[in-house]
Amino acid sequence: MHLDHELDEMFPERHTHGAAHPTRADGTRRALRVGLGGPVGSGKTATVAALCRALRDTLSLAVVTNDIYTCEDAAFLLREAVLPPERITAVETGACPHTAIRDDISANLEAVEDLETAFSSEGVGPLDLILVESGGDNLTATFSKGLIDAQIFVIDVAGGDDIPRKGGPGVTTADLLVVNKTDLAPYVGSDLEGMARDAKAQRGELPVIFQSLRGESGVGPVADWVRAQLDAWRAASPVSSAA
Ligand SMILES: Nc1nc2c(ncn2[C@@H]2O[C@H](COP(=O)(O)OP(=O)(O)OP(=O)(O)O)[C@@H](O)[C@H]2O)c(=O)[nH]1
Ligand SMILES: [Mg+2]
């Protein structure tokens, strides 16, 4: 479902919750929504788990996962106890993952809005941040701007060091490109400098972070980027986050 003017008129309240609007119906600022997409197995869930651990003490956050036929990613996050269960929601897409994050975003939008409502109505205070993980997809997958505010595209060095050169909207336009599993580069013969050059050629000034979740800095630089997005979001939203 693409959000259009006709639907805006039919469901005015629903669309005040859409990603185009920074405020909820009650006037409070809604959570920043950050989408994580990328090829199968590149490390999206591992990055989400690490972000939760890095940010949960200072931010109120929640996660929406997307899987095609299972709830594996949500089950992993629950098993790892990265957040309390009520902060993790699974969407079972039943079709190519990109359809649920780009073409018909209704299930994801509902999941995001339900989380926001649950946390504002239980007096826990509004959520600061919602991470939406797409199911693993191909290089053409991107999130609808009606669903998320900023997107991270996660690729990994073992998927081939020619991926940045191949481009595609995820690599070229995502707000942040993460090249994950740099610890594996020596074992798979990936040329990290070449990947950095190709990414720069494709993305210009858009940021790229090389990451190893097995390494010392781990998710730190990506967590810093998310915090900076949140600061910018708060500065740009002229409303109080308190009710
Ligand atoms: N060596 C290494 N392994 C990693 C790193 N990040 C993730 N992994 C491993 O890569 C595998 C896939 O990671 P996931 O986080 O499940 O990947 P995903 O992108 O969520 O996969 P799908 O949701 O199935 O598309 C897991 O076994 C992770 O432990 C890393 O930085 N280095
Ligand atoms: Mg995953």
PDB file of C-alpha atoms and ligand atoms in Angstrom:
ATOM      1  CA  MET A   1       0.000   0.000   0.000  1.00  0.00           C
ATOM      2  CA  HIS A   2       1.411   3.354  -0.970  1.00  0.00           C
ATOM      3  CA  LEU A   3       0.178   6.154   1.235  1.00  0.00           C
ATOM      4  CA  ASP A   4      -1.658   8.669  -0.899  1.00  0.00           C
ATOM      5  CA  HIS A   5      -3.848  11.700  -0.442  1.00  0.00           C
ATOM      6  CA  GLU A   6      -7.114   9.813  -0.800  1.00  0.00           C
ATOM      7  CA  LEU A   7      -6.178   7.516   2.085  1.00  0.00           C
ATOM      8  CA  ASP A   8      -4.997  10.524   4.079  1.00  0.00           C
ATOM      9  CA  GLU A   9      -8.510  11.925   3.854  1.00  0.00           C
ATOM     10  CA  MET A  10     -10.191   8.593   4.650  1.00  0.00           C
ATOM     11  CA  PHE A  11      -7.965   7.809   7.655  1.00  0.00           C
ATOM     12  CA  PRO A  12      -6.651  11.158   8.913  1.00  0.00           C
ATOM     13  CA  GLU A  13      -5.714   9.859  12.364  1.00  0.00           C
ATOM     14  CA  ARG A  14      -3.767   6.871  11.042  1.00  0.00           C
ATOM     15  CA  HIS A  15      -1.634   9.078   8.862  1.00  0.00           C
ATOM     16  CA  THR A  16      -0.684  11.390  11.687  1.00  0.00           C
ATOM     17  CA  HIS A  17       1.276   8.335  12.848  1.00  0.00           C
ATOM     18  CA  GLY A  18       2.980   7.823   9.490  1.00  0.00           C
ATOM     19  CA  ALA A  19       6.692   8.384   9.107  1.00  0.00           C
ATOM     20  CA  ALA A  20       6.054  11.724   7.416  1.00  0.00           C
ATOM     21  CA  HIS A  21       4.761  13.145  10.710  1.00  0.00           C
ATOM     22  CA  PRO A  22       6.952  13.554  13.775  1.00  0.00           C
ATOM     23  CA  THR A  23       4.069  13.719  16.231  1.00  0.00           C
ATOM     24  CA  ARG A  24       1.477  11.276  17.504  1.00  0.00           C
ATOM     25  CA  ALA A  25      -2.216  12.088  17.740  1.00  0.00           C
ATOM     26  CA  ASP A  26      -1.756  13.213  21.375  1.00  0.00           C
ATOM     27  CA  GLY A  27       0.899  15.760  20.365  1.00  0.00           C
ATOM     28  CA  THR A  28       3.891  13.858  21.727  1.00  0.00           C
ATOM     29  CA  ARG A  29       6.859  13.150  19.512  1.00  0.00           C
ATOM     30  CA  ARG A  30       6.810   9.643  18.101  1.00  0.00           C
ATOM     31  CA  ALA A  31       9.794   7.330  18.125  1.00  0.00           C
ATOM     32  CA  LEU A  32      12.491   7.631  15.480  1.00  0.00           C
ATOM     33  CA  ARG A  33      12.141   4.636  13.138  1.00  0.00           C
ATOM     34  CA  VAL A  34      15.313   3.151  11.735  1.00  0.00           C
ATOM     35  CA  GLY A  35      15.156   0.330   9.173  1.00  0.00           C
ATOM     36  CA  LEU A  36      17.875  -2.287   8.688  1.00  0.00           C
ATOM     37  CA  GLY A  37      17.915  -4.081   5.344  1.00  0.00           C
ATOM     38  CA  GLY A  38      20.396  -6.100   3.327  1.00  0.00           C
ATOM     39  CA  PRO A  39      21.152  -9.519   1.871  1.00  0.00           C
ATOM     40  CA  VAL A  40      20.394 -12.773   3.716  1.00  0.00           C
ATOM     41  CA  GLY A  41      22.825 -13.481   6.534  1.00  0.00           C
ATOM     42  CA  SER A  42      24.759 -10.208   6.336  1.00  0.00           C
ATOM     43  CA  GLY A  43      24.344  -9.598  10.073  1.00  0.00           C
ATOM     44  CA  LYS A  44      21.149  -7.540  10.421  1.00  0.00           C
ATOM     45  CA  THR A  45      19.828  -9.389  13.479  1.00  0.00           C
ATOM     46  CA  ALA A  46      23.274  -9.513  15.066  1.00  0.00           C
ATOM     47  CA  THR A  47      23.557  -5.739  14.554  1.00  0.00           C
ATOM     48  CA  VAL A  48      20.066  -5.174  15.990  1.00  0.00           C
ATOM     49  CA  ALA A  49      20.957  -7.307  19.030  1.00  0.00           C
ATOM     50  CA  ALA A  50      24.202  -5.405  19.561  1.00  0.00           C
ATOM     51  CA  LEU A  51      22.435  -2.041  19.150  1.00  0.00           C
ATOM     52  CA  CYS A  52      19.858  -3.041  21.765  1.00  0.00           C
ATOM     53  CA  ARG A  53      22.604  -3.925  24.220  1.00  0.00           C
ATOM     54  CA  ALA A  54      24.452  -0.672  23.493  1.00  0.00           C
ATOM     55  CA  LEU A  55      21.425   1.639  23.678  1.00  0.00           C
ATOM     56  CA  ARG A  56      18.914   0.061  26.074  1.00  0.00           C
ATOM     57  CA  ASP A  57      20.292   1.684  29.223  1.00  0.00           C
ATOM     58  CA  THR A  58      19.937   5.214  27.895  1.00  0.00           C
ATOM     59  CA  LEU A  59      17.050   4.966  25.427  1.00  0.00           C
ATOM     60  CA  SER A  60      13.557   3.495  25.431  1.00  0.00           C
ATOM     61  CA  LEU A  61      13.598   1.237  22.390  1.00  0.00           C
ATOM     62  CA  ALA A  62      11.688  -1.539  20.627  1.00  0.00           C
ATOM     63  CA  VAL A  63      12.254  -3.827  17.649  1.00  0.00           C
ATOM     64  CA  VAL A  64      10.103  -5.090  14.777  1.00  0.00           C
ATOM     65  CA  THR A  65      11.491  -8.073  12.867  1.00  0.00           C
ATOM     66  CA  ASN A  66      10.378  -9.419   9.492  1.00  0.00           C
ATOM     67  CA  ASP A  67      10.743 -13.037   8.412  1.00  0.00           C
ATOM     68  CA  ILE A  68       9.110 -14.729   5.447  1.00  0.00           C
ATOM     69  CA  TYR A  69       7.610 -17.825   7.066  1.00  0.00           C
ATOM     70  CA  THR A  70       8.908 -17.855  10.641  1.00  0.00           C
ATOM     71  CA  CYS A  71       9.620 -15.588  13.591  1.00  0.00           C
ATOM     72  CA  GLU A  72      13.243 -16.758  13.824  1.00  0.00           C
ATOM     73  CA  ASP A  73      14.813 -13.325  14.211  1.00  0.00           C
ATOM     74  CA  ALA A  74      12.422 -12.262  16.976  1.00  0.00           C
ATOM     75  CA  ALA A  75      12.949 -15.656  18.647  1.00  0.00           C
ATOM     76  CA  PHE A  76      16.721 -15.080  18.544  1.00  0.00           C
ATOM     77  CA  LEU A  77      16.392 -11.624  20.110  1.00  0.00           C
ATOM     78  CA  LEU A  78      14.081 -13.042  22.793  1.00  0.00           C
ATOM     79  CA  ARG A  79      16.477 -15.919  23.527  1.00  0.00           C
ATOM     80  CA  GLU A  80      19.339 -13.470  23.800  1.00  0.00           C
ATOM     81  CA  ALA A  81      17.157 -11.299  26.070  1.00  0.00           C
ATOM     82  CA  VAL A  82      18.362  -8.116  24.398  1.00  0.00           C
ATOM     83  CA  LEU A  83      15.076  -6.420  25.360  1.00  0.00           C
ATOM     84  CA  PRO A  84      12.019  -7.412  27.422  1.00  0.00           C
ATOM     85  CA  PRO A  85       9.570  -9.498  25.322  1.00  0.00           C
ATOM     86  CA  GLU A  86       6.953  -6.726  25.129  1.00  0.00           C
ATOM     87  CA  ARG A  87       9.458  -4.604  23.197  1.00  0.00           C
ATOM     88  CA  ILE A  88       9.937  -7.158  20.377  1.00  0.00           C
ATOM     89  CA  THR A  89       7.319  -7.745  17.657  1.00  0.00           C
ATOM     90  CA  ALA A  90       7.555 -10.164  14.725  1.00  0.00           C
ATOM     91  CA  VAL A  91       5.911  -9.620  11.345  1.00  0.00           C
ATOM     92  CA  GLU A  92       5.586 -12.736   9.190  1.00  0.00           C
ATOM     93  CA  THR A  93       5.622 -11.387   5.653  1.00  0.00           C
ATOM     94  CA  GLY A  94       4.671 -14.553   3.739  1.00  0.00           C
ATOM     95  CA  ALA A  95       6.143 -13.030   0.569  1.00  0.00           C
ATOM     96  CA  CYS A  96       9.348 -11.457  -0.705  1.00  0.00           C
ATOM     97  CA  PRO A  97      10.642  -9.343   2.198  1.00  0.00           C
ATOM     98  CA  HIS A  98      10.785  -6.102   0.215  1.00  0.00           C
ATOM     99  CA  THR A  99       7.024  -6.175  -0.338  1.00  0.00           C
ATOM    100  CA  ALA A 100       6.454  -5.698   3.416  1.00  0.00           C
ATOM    101  CA  ILE A 101       8.917  -2.837   3.839  1.00  0.00           C
ATOM    102  CA  ARG A 102       8.399  -1.013   0.554  1.00  0.00           C
ATOM    103  CA  ASP A 103       5.220  -1.981  -1.310  1.00  0.00           C
ATOM    104  CA  ASP A 104       2.583  -2.920   1.281  1.00  0.00           C
ATOM    105  CA  ILE A 105       3.878  -1.529   4.550  1.00  0.00           C
ATOM    106  CA  SER A 106       0.586  -1.911   6.420  1.00  0.00           C
ATOM    107  CA  ALA A 107       1.644  -4.853   8.633  1.00  0.00           C
ATOM    108  CA  ASN A 108       4.873  -3.129   9.631  1.00  0.00           C
ATOM    109  CA  LEU A 109       3.194   0.223  10.173  1.00  0.00           C
ATOM    110  CA  GLU A 110       0.631  -1.447  12.399  1.00  0.00           C
ATOM    111  CA  ALA A 111       3.367  -3.207  14.391  1.00  0.00           C
ATOM    112  CA  VAL A 112       5.238   0.075  14.871  1.00  0.00           C
ATOM    113  CA  GLU A 113       2.108   1.990  15.868  1.00  0.00           C
ATOM    114  CA  ASP A 114       0.969  -0.762  18.252  1.00  0.00           C
ATOM    115  CA  LEU A 115       4.324  -0.614  20.039  1.00  0.00           C
ATOM    116  CA  GLU A 116       4.132   3.162  20.328  1.00  0.00           C
ATOM    117  CA  THR A 117       0.577   3.025  21.648  1.00  0.00           C
ATOM    118  CA  ALA A 118       1.380   0.262  24.150  1.00  0.00           C
ATOM    119  CA  PHE A 119       4.248   2.223  25.598  1.00  0.00           C
ATOM    120  CA  SER A 120       2.485   5.548  25.820  1.00  0.00           C
ATOM    121  CA  SER A 121      -0.688   4.083  27.347  1.00  0.00           C
ATOM    122  CA  GLU A 122       1.023   1.980  30.000  1.00  0.00           C
ATOM    123  CA  GLY A 123       2.627   5.047  31.466  1.00  0.00           C
ATOM    124  CA  VAL A 124       6.104   3.720  30.661  1.00  0.00           C
ATOM    125  CA  GLY A 125       6.821   6.856  28.693  1.00  0.00           C
ATOM    126  CA  PRO A 126       7.084   7.140  24.924  1.00  0.00           C
ATOM    127  CA  LEU A 127       9.563   5.077  22.937  1.00  0.00           C
ATOM    128  CA  ASP A 128      12.630   6.950  21.669  1.00  0.00           C
ATOM    129  CA  LEU A 129      13.591   4.504  18.948  1.00  0.00           C
ATOM    130  CA  ILE A 130      12.128   1.602  16.962  1.00  0.00           C
ATOM    131  CA  LEU A 131      14.437  -0.612  14.908  1.00  0.00           C
ATOM    132  CA  VAL A 132      12.715  -2.366  11.993  1.00  0.00           C
ATOM    133  CA  GLU A 133      14.668  -5.313  10.552  1.00  0.00           C
ATOM    134  CA  SER A 134      13.732  -6.408   7.048  1.00  0.00           C
ATOM    135  CA  GLY A 135      13.940 -10.024   6.014  1.00  0.00           C
ATOM    136  CA  GLY A 136      17.109 -10.724   4.036  1.00  0.00           C
ATOM    137  CA  ASP A 137      16.601  -9.578   0.456  1.00  0.00           C
ATOM    138  CA  ASN A 138      18.483  -8.552  -2.656  1.00  0.00           C
ATOM    139  CA  LEU A 139      20.336  -5.370  -3.544  1.00  0.00           C
ATOM    140  CA  THR A 140      17.209  -3.623  -4.801  1.00  0.00           C
ATOM    141  CA  ALA A 141      15.364  -3.741  -1.457  1.00  0.00           C
ATOM    142  CA  THR A 142      14.699  -0.414   0.244  1.00  0.00           C
ATOM    143  CA  PHE A 143      12.271   0.786   2.898  1.00  0.00           C
ATOM    144  CA  SER A 144       9.313   3.021   2.131  1.00  0.00           C
ATOM    145  CA  LYS A 145       9.716   6.506   3.548  1.00  0.00           C
ATOM    146  CA  GLY A 146       6.180   6.015   4.842  1.00  0.00           C
ATOM    147  CA  LEU A 147       7.524   3.397   7.259  1.00  0.00           C
ATOM    148  CA  ILE A 148      10.926   4.558   8.444  1.00  0.00           C
ATOM    149  CA  ASP A 149      12.864   7.789   8.917  1.00  0.00           C
ATOM    150  CA  ALA A 150      16.358   6.488   8.202  1.00  0.00           C
ATOM    151  CA  GLN A 151      17.707   3.277   6.759  1.00  0.00           C
ATOM    152  CA  ILE A 152      20.820   1.226   7.305  1.00  0.00           C
ATOM    153  CA  PHE A 153      21.904  -1.210   4.597  1.00  0.00           C
ATOM    154  CA  VAL A 154      23.994  -4.092   5.946  1.00  0.00           C
ATOM    155  CA  ILE A 155      26.240  -6.070   3.617  1.00  0.00           C
ATOM    156  CA  ASP A 156      29.123  -8.319   4.619  1.00  0.00           C
ATOM    157  CA  VAL A 157      32.586  -8.960   3.299  1.00  0.00           C
ATOM    158  CA  ALA A 158      31.908 -12.684   2.825  1.00  0.00           C
ATOM    159  CA  GLY A 159      29.069 -11.928   0.393  1.00  0.00           C
ATOM    160  CA  GLY A 160      31.662 -10.738  -2.143  1.00  0.00           C
ATOM    161  CA  ASP A 161      33.879  -7.668  -2.188  1.00  0.00           C
ATOM    162  CA  ASP A 162      32.297  -6.574  -5.473  1.00  0.00           C
ATOM    163  CA  ILE A 163      28.914  -5.781  -3.823  1.00  0.00           C
ATOM    164  CA  PRO A 164      29.626  -2.055  -3.302  1.00  0.00           C
ATOM    165  CA  ARG A 165      30.697  -1.809  -6.968  1.00  0.00           C
ATOM    166  CA  LYS A 166      27.471  -3.475  -8.107  1.00  0.00           C
ATOM    167  CA  GLY A 167      25.466  -0.697  -6.447  1.00  0.00           C
ATOM    168  CA  GLY A 168      21.679  -0.840  -6.295  1.00  0.00           C
ATOM    169  CA  PRO A 169      19.495   1.474  -4.216  1.00  0.00           C
ATOM    170  CA  GLY A 170      20.419  -0.086  -0.860  1.00  0.00           C
ATOM    171  CA  VAL A 171      24.133   0.432  -1.418  1.00  0.00           C
ATOM    172  CA  THR A 172      23.847   3.814  -3.124  1.00  0.00           C
ATOM    173  CA  THR A 173      21.069   5.580  -1.201  1.00  0.00           C
ATOM    174  CA  ALA A 174      20.824   4.115   2.327  1.00  0.00           C
ATOM    175  CA  ASP A 175      21.476   6.724   5.002  1.00  0.00           C
ATOM    176  CA  LEU A 176      24.206   4.441   6.339  1.00  0.00           C
ATOM    177  CA  LEU A 177      26.004   1.546   4.639  1.00  0.00           C
ATOM    178  CA  VAL A 178      27.453  -1.023   7.039  1.00  0.00           C
ATOM    179  CA  VAL A 179      30.074  -3.423   5.681  1.00  0.00           C
ATOM    180  CA  ASN A 180      29.934  -6.162   8.308  1.00  0.00           C
ATOM    181  CA  LYS A 181      32.142  -9.141   9.279  1.00  0.00           C
ATOM    182  CA  THR A 182      35.449  -7.441   8.500  1.00  0.00           C
ATOM    183  CA  ASP A 183      37.072 -10.105  10.713  1.00  0.00           C
ATOM    184  CA  LEU A 184      36.345 -12.596   7.917  1.00  0.00           C
ATOM    185  CA  ALA A 185      38.109 -10.586   5.182  1.00  0.00           C
ATOM    186  CA  PRO A 186      41.447 -12.460   5.419  1.00  0.00           C
ATOM    187  CA  TYR A 187      39.683 -15.821   5.186  1.00  0.00           C
ATOM    188  CA  VAL A 188      37.548 -15.012   2.151  1.00  0.00           C
ATOM    189  CA  GLY A 189      40.106 -12.846   0.356  1.00  0.00           C
ATOM    190  CA  SER A 190      38.017  -9.662   0.425  1.00  0.00           C
ATOM    191  CA  ASP A 191      39.773  -6.406  -0.396  1.00  0.00           C
ATOM    192  CA  LEU A 192      38.480  -3.941   2.223  1.00  0.00           C
ATOM    193  CA  GLU A 193      40.256  -0.944   0.692  1.00  0.00           C
ATOM    194  CA  GLY A 194      38.710  -1.702  -2.679  1.00  0.00           C
ATOM    195  CA  MET A 195      35.274  -2.016  -1.035  1.00  0.00           C
ATOM    196  CA  ALA A 196      35.796   1.366   0.637  1.00  0.00           C
ATOM    197  CA  ARG A 197      36.796   2.966  -2.690  1.00  0.00           C
ATOM    198  CA  ASP A 198      33.797   1.466  -4.510  1.00  0.00           C
ATOM    199  CA  ALA A 199      31.408   2.485  -1.727  1.00  0.00           C
ATOM    200  CA  LYS A 200      32.735   6.048  -1.846  1.00  0.00           C
ATOM    201  CA  ALA A 201      32.306   6.141  -5.633  1.00  0.00           C
ATOM    202  CA  GLN A 202      28.695   4.941  -5.301  1.00  0.00           C
ATOM    203  CA  ARG A 203      27.708   7.007  -2.267  1.00  0.00           C
ATOM    204  CA  GLY A 204      29.685  10.237  -2.354  1.00  0.00           C
ATOM    205  CA  GLU A 205      29.431  11.837   1.084  1.00  0.00           C
ATOM    206  CA  LEU A 206      26.932   9.340   2.528  1.00  0.00           C
ATOM    207  CA  PRO A 207      28.529   7.482   5.452  1.00  0.00           C
ATOM    208  CA  VAL A 208      29.985   3.954   5.378  1.00  0.00           C
ATOM    209  CA  ILE A 209      31.002   2.013   8.483  1.00  0.00           C
ATOM    210  CA  PHE A 210      33.195  -1.095   8.361  1.00  0.00           C
ATOM    211  CA  GLN A 211      32.190  -3.277  11.287  1.00  0.00           C
ATOM    212  CA  SER A 212      33.079  -6.529  12.967  1.00  0.00           C
ATOM    213  CA  LEU A 213      30.771  -7.616  15.738  1.00  0.00           C
ATOM    214  CA  ARG A 214      33.556  -9.971  16.796  1.00  0.00           C
ATOM    215  CA  GLY A 215      36.016  -7.080  17.045  1.00  0.00           C
ATOM    216  CA  GLU A 216      36.805  -4.689  19.845  1.00  0.00           C
ATOM    217  CA  SER A 217      34.769  -1.681  18.714  1.00  0.00           C
ATOM    218  CA  GLY A 218      31.849  -3.931  17.755  1.00  0.00           C
ATOM    219  CA  VAL A 219      28.640  -2.017  17.099  1.00  0.00           C
ATOM    220  CA  GLY A 220      30.003   1.189  18.728  1.00  0.00           C
ATOM    221  CA  PRO A 221      30.305   3.356  15.581  1.00  0.00           C
ATOM    222  CA  VAL A 222      26.841   2.319  14.328  1.00  0.00           C
ATOM    223  CA  ALA A 223      25.359   3.004  17.779  1.00  0.00           C
ATOM    224  CA  ASP A 224      26.960   6.468  17.676  1.00  0.00           C
ATOM    225  CA  TRP A 225      25.415   7.055  14.253  1.00  0.00           C
ATOM    226  CA  VAL A 226      21.961   6.051  15.569  1.00  0.00           C
ATOM    227  CA  ARG A 227      22.364   8.408  18.550  1.00  0.00           C
ATOM    228  CA  ALA A 228      23.286  11.240  16.156  1.00  0.00           C
ATOM    229  CA  GLN A 229      20.172  10.495  14.060  1.00  0.00           C
ATOM    230  CA  LEU A 230      18.063  10.657  17.204  1.00  0.00           C
ATOM    231  CA  ASP A 231      19.621  13.974  18.252  1.00  0.00           C
ATOM    232  CA  ALA A 232      18.893  15.408  14.797  1.00  0.00           C
ATOM    233  CA  TRP A 233      15.342  14.025  14.914  1.00  0.00           C
ATOM    234  CA  ARG A 234      14.700  15.620  18.300  1.00  0.00           C
ATOM    235  CA  ALA A 235      16.181  18.932  17.199  1.00  0.00           C
ATOM    236  CA  ALA A 236      14.019  18.948  14.071  1.00  0.00           C
ATOM    237  CA  SER A 237      10.775  17.977  15.858  1.00  0.00           C
ATOM    238  CA  PRO A 238       9.308  21.016  17.576  1.00  0.00           C
ATOM    239  CA  VAL A 239       7.385  19.036  20.211  1.00  0.00           C
ATOM    240  CA  SER A 240       8.037  17.783  23.688  1.00  0.00           C
ATOM    241  CA  SER A 241       8.687  14.039  24.049  1.00  0.00           C
ATOM    242  CA  ALA A 242       6.721  14.133  27.288  1.00  0.00           C
ATOM    243  CA  ALA A 243       2.924  14.039  27.209  1.00  0.00           C
TER     244      ALA A 243
HETATM  245  N1  LIG B   1      32.433 -13.498  11.921  1.00  0.00           N
HETATM  246  C1  LIG B   1      31.364 -12.714  12.054  1.00  0.00           C
HETATM  247  N2  LIG B   1      30.139 -13.256  12.033  1.00  0.00           N
HETATM  248  C2  LIG B   1      29.073 -12.428  12.165  1.00  0.00           C
HETATM  249  C3  LIG B   1      29.205 -11.024  12.318  1.00  0.00           C
HETATM  250  N3  LIG B   1      27.970 -10.491  12.385  1.00  0.00           N
HETATM  251  C4  LIG B   1      27.101 -11.511  12.300  1.00  0.00           C
HETATM  252  N4  LIG B   1      27.748 -12.686  12.178  1.00  0.00           N
HETATM  253  C5  LIG B   1      27.176 -14.038  12.033  1.00  0.00           C
HETATM  254  O1  LIG B   1      26.563 -14.132  10.759  1.00  0.00           O
HETATM  255  C6  LIG B   1      25.438 -15.012  10.825  1.00  0.00           C
HETATM  256  C7  LIG B   1      24.208 -14.327  10.241  1.00  0.00           C
HETATM  257  O2  LIG B   1      23.907 -13.218  11.067  1.00  0.00           O
HETATM  258  P1  LIG B   1      22.430 -12.658  11.223  1.00  0.00           P
HETATM  259  O3  LIG B   1      22.507 -11.470  12.122  1.00  0.00           O
HETATM  260  O4  LIG B   1      21.481 -13.742  11.565  1.00  0.00           O
HETATM  261  O5  LIG B   1      22.142 -12.200   9.723  1.00  0.00           O
HETATM  262  P2  LIG B   1      20.813 -11.548   9.129  1.00  0.00           P
HETATM  263  O6  LIG B   1      21.248 -10.518   8.145  1.00  0.00           O
HETATM  264  O7  LIG B   1      19.927 -11.098  10.223  1.00  0.00           O
HETATM  265  O8  LIG B   1      20.166 -12.789   8.376  1.00  0.00           O
HETATM  266  P3  LIG B   1      18.653 -12.920   7.784  1.00  0.00           P
HETATM  267  O9  LIG B   1      17.740 -12.234   8.740  1.00  0.00           O
HETATM  268  O10 LIG B   1      18.435 -14.389   7.705  1.00  0.00           O
HETATM  269  O11 LIG B   1      18.697 -12.268   6.431  1.00  0.00           O
HETATM  270  C8  LIG B   1      25.276 -15.390  12.286  1.00  0.00           C
HETATM  271  O12 LIG B   1      25.861 -16.652  12.496  1.00  0.00           O
HETATM  272  C9  LIG B   1      26.042 -14.297  13.017  1.00  0.00           C
HETATM  273  O13 LIG B   1      26.551 -14.707  14.271  1.00  0.00           O
HETATM  274  C10 LIG B   1      30.532 -10.476  12.338  1.00  0.00           C
HETATM  275  O14 LIG B   1      30.755  -9.266  12.450  1.00  0.00           O
HETATM  276  N5  LIG B   1      31.565 -11.360  12.191  1.00  0.00           N
HETATM  277 MG    MG B   2      17.918 -11.499  10.561  1.00  0.00          MG
END
